[in-house]
Coordinates of C-alpha atoms in Angstrom, one line a residue:
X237 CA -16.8 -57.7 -37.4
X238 CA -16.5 -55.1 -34.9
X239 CA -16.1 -56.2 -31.4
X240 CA -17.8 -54.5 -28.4
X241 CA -14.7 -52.6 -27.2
X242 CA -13.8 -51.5 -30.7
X243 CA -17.2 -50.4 -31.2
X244 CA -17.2 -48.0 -28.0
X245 CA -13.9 -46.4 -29.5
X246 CA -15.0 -45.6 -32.7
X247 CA -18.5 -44.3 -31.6
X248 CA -16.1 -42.1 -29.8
X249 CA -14.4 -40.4 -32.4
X250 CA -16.9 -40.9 -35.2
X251 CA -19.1 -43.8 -36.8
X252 CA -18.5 -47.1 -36.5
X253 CA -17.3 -48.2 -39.8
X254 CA -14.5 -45.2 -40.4
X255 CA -11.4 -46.9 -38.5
X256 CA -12.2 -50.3 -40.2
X257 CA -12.7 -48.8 -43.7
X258 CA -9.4 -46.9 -43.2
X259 CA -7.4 -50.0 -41.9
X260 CA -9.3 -52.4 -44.5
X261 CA -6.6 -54.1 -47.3
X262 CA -7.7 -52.3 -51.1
X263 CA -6.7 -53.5 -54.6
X264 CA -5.9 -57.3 -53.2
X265 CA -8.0 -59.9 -54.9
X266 CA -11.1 -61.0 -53.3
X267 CA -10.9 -64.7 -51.4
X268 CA -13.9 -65.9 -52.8
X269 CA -13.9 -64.8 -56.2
X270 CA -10.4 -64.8 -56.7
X271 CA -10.6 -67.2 -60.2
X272 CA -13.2 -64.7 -61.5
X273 CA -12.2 -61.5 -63.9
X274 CA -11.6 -58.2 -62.2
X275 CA -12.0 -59.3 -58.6
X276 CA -9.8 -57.1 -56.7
X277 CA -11.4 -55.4 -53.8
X278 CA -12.1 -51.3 -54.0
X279 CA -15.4 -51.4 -52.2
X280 CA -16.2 -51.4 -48.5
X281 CA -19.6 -51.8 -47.0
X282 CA -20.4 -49.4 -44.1
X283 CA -23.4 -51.4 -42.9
X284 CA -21.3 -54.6 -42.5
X285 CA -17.8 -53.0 -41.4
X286 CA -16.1 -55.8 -42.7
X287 CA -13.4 -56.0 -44.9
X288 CA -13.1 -54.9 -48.2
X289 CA -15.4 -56.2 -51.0
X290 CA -15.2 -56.6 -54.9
X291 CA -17.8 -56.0 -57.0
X292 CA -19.0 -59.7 -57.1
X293 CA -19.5 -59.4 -53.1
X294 CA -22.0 -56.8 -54.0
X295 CA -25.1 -59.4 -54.1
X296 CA -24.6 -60.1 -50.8
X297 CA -24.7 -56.1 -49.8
X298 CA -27.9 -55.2 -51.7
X299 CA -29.9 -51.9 -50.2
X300 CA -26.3 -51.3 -47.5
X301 CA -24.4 -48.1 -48.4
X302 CA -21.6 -48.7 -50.3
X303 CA -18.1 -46.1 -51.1
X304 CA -15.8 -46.8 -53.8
X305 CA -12.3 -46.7 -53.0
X306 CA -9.9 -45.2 -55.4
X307 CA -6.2 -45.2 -55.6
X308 CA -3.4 -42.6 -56.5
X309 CA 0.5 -42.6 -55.8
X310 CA 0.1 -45.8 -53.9
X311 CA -2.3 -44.4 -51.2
X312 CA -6.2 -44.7 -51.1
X313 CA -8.7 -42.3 -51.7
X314 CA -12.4 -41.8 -51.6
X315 CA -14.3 -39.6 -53.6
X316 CA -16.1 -36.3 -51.7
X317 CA -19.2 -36.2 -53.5
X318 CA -19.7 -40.1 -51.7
X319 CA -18.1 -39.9 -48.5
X320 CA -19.3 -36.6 -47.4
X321 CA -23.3 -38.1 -47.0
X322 CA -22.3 -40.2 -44.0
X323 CA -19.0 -38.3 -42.9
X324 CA -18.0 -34.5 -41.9
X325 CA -14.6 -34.0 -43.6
X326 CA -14.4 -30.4 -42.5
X327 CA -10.9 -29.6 -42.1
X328 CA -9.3 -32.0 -44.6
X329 CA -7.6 -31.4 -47.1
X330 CA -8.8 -32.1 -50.7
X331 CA -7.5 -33.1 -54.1
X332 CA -8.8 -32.8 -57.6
X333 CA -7.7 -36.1 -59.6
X334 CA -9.1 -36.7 -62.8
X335 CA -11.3 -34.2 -62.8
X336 CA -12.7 -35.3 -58.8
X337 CA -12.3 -34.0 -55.6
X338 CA -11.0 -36.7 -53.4
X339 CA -10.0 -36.8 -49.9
X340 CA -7.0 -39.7 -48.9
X341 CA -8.0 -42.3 -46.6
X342 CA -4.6 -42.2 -44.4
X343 CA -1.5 -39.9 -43.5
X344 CA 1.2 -39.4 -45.9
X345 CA 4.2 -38.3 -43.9
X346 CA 6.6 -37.0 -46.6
X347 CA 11.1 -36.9 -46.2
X348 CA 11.5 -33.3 -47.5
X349 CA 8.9 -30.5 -46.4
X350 CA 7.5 -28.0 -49.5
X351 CA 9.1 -25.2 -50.0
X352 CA 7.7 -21.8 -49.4
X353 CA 4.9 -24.0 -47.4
X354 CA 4.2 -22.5 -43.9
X355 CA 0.8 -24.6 -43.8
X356 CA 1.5 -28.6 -42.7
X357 CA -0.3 -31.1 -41.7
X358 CA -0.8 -31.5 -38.1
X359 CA 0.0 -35.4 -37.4
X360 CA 2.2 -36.2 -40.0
X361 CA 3.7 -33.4 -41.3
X362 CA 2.8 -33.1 -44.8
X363 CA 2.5 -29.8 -46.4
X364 CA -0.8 -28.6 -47.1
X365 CA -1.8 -26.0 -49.9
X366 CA -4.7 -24.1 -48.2
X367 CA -5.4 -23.6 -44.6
X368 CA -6.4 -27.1 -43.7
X369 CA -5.0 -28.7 -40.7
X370 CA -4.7 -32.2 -41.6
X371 CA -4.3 -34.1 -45.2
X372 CA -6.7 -37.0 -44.6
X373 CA -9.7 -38.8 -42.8
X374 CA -7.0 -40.5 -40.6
X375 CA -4.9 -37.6 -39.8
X376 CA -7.9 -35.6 -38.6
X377 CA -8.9 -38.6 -36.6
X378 CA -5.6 -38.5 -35.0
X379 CA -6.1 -35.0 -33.9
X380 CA -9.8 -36.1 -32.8
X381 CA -7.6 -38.8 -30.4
X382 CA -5.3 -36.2 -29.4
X383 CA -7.9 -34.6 -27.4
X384 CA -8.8 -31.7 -29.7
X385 CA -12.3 -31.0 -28.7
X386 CA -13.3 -29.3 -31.6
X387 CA -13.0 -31.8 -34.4
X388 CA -16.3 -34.1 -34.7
X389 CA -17.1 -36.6 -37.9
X390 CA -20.8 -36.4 -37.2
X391 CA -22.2 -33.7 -39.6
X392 CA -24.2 -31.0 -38.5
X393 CA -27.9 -31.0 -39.1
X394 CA -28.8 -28.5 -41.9
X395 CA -31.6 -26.1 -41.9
X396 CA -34.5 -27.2 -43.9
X397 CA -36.4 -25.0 -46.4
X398 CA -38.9 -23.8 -43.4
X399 CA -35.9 -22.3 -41.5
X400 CA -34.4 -19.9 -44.0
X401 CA -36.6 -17.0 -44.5
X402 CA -37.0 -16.5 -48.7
X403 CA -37.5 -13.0 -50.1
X404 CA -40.6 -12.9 -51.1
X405 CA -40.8 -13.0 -55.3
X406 CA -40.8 -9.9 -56.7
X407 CA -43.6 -9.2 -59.4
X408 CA -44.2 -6.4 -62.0
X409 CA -46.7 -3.8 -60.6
X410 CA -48.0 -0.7 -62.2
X411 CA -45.2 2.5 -62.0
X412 CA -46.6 4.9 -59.7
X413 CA -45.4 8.7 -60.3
X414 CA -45.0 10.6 -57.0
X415 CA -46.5 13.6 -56.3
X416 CA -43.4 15.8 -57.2
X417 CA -43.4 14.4 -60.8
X418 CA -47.1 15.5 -61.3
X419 CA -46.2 18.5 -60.0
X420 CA -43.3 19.1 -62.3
X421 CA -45.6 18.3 -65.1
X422 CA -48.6 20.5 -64.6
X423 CA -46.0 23.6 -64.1
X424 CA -43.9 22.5 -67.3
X425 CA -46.5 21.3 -69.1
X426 CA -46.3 22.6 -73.1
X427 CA -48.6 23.4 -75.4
X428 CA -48.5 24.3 -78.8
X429 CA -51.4 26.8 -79.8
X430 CA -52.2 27.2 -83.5
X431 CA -53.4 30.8 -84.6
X432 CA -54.9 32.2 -87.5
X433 CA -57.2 29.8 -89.7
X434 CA -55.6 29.4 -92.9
X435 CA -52.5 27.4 -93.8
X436 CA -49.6 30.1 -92.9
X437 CA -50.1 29.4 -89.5
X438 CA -47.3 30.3 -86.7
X439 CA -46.6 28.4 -83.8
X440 CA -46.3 29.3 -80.3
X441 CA -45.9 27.6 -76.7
X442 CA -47.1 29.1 -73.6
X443 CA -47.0 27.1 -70.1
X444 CA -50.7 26.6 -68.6
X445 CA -52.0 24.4 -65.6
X446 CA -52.0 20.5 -65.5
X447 CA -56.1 20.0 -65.9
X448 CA -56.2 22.9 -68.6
X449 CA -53.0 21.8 -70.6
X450 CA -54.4 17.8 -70.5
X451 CA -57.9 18.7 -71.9
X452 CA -56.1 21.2 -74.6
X453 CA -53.2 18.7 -75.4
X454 CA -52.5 15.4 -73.6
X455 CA -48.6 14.8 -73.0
X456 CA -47.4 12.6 -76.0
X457 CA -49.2 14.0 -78.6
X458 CA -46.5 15.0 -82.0
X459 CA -46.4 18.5 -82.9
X460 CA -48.5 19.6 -85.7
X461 CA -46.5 20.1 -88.9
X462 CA -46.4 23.3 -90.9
X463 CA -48.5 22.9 -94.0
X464 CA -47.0 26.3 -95.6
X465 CA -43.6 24.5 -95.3
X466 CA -44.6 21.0 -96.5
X467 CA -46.5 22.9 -99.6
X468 CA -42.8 24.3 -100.3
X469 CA -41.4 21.2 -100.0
X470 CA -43.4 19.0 -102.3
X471 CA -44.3 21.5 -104.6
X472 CA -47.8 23.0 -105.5
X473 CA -48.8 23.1 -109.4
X474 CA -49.8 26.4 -110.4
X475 CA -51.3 27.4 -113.7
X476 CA -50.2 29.2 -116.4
X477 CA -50.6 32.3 -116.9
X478 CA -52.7 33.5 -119.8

């Protein structure tokens, strides 16, 4: 358990439970189910702060909130999509392993510094691909205990649905011509006009006004085919001659 001093510290620089879920001992077999199958401990409890739990322990930790703690190279690591509910990890580096973004639990100073690397890790060193500033939850508590202001693990409150103002939906509506078009139609408007009253007819097209043209011919309608050239075309039987 956390004592009171202890306590005061890490409400300092974030939530009670980080500093002992970062010094807790992973991937050690459990004390009380240590003759059972499987009973290493990767799980830590962040109701009880305690130490690290296997997944037999879990009765005892029913309805607490509980992170799952992962290992790669020989250092511990937590999964984003679990520890960023309860934790702000801005400004920390992460990882894709097996297909998971990940953050480490600890620092991992490293001998040789990358090459071509201008971006490092500001406690321990360790190169860092984007611009991040430190390479895990304990190095950016280390800057927090440095005196850097600016770093916090309390996440900031997130607007809800009422405080973001949504475009309103946009729906089909009738299109509207403007003015100018009707006005481009009733100048342009053509129409054909058929003369003569048998089939050799001739047509013509003259412009008129817009109420005159619509009630002679409404916009749309298909030209009127020439019968004398459709007669041609299919053929008209004539009689013999005598």
């Amino acid at each position: 358990m956390v004592s009171p001093i202890d306590k005061m510290e890490h409400e300092e620089f974030g939530p009670p439970w980080l500093i002992p879920m970062l010094k807790a001992d992973y991937f050690i077999t459990c004390r009380f189910h240590g003759d059972a199958n499987k009973s290493e401990c990767n799980l830590f409890c962040l109701d009880c702060c305690g130490n690290a739990l296997c997944s037999y322990c879990l009765g005892h930790h029913k309805d607490h909130r509980v992170v799952q703690i992962r290992r790669s190279s020989y250092h511990n690591v937590v999964r984003v999509n679990e520890i960023q509910r309860f934790l702000d990890i801005t400004c920390v580096q992460t990882y894709i392993i097996n297909s998971a973004k990940i953050v480490f639990l600890n620092e991992r100073p490293q001998p040789r510094p990358g090459k071509g690397v201008t971006n490092h890790c500001e406690i321990c060193g360790r190169s860092l691909v984007d611009a991040f500033r430190f390479c895990s939850l304990g190095c950016k508590l280390g800057g927090m205990k440095r005196g850097d202001r600016e770093l916090s693990f309390t996440q900031k409150l997130k607007h809800g649905r009422d405080g973001y103002e949504l475009d309103e939906p946009i729906t089909p509506k009738k299109v509207r011509k403007p003015h100018s078009f009707n006005q481009l139609i009733d100048t342009h408007m053509f129409q054909y006009n058929l003369y003569g009253g048998n089939a050799n007819a001739d047509m013509s097209c003259s412009s008129t006004s817009g109420d005159e043209a619509t009630n002679k011919m409404s916009p749309g309608t298909p030209p009127i085919s020439n019968n004398r050239n459709s007669s041609r075309r299919k053929g008209i039987p004539r009689r013999a001659p005598f």
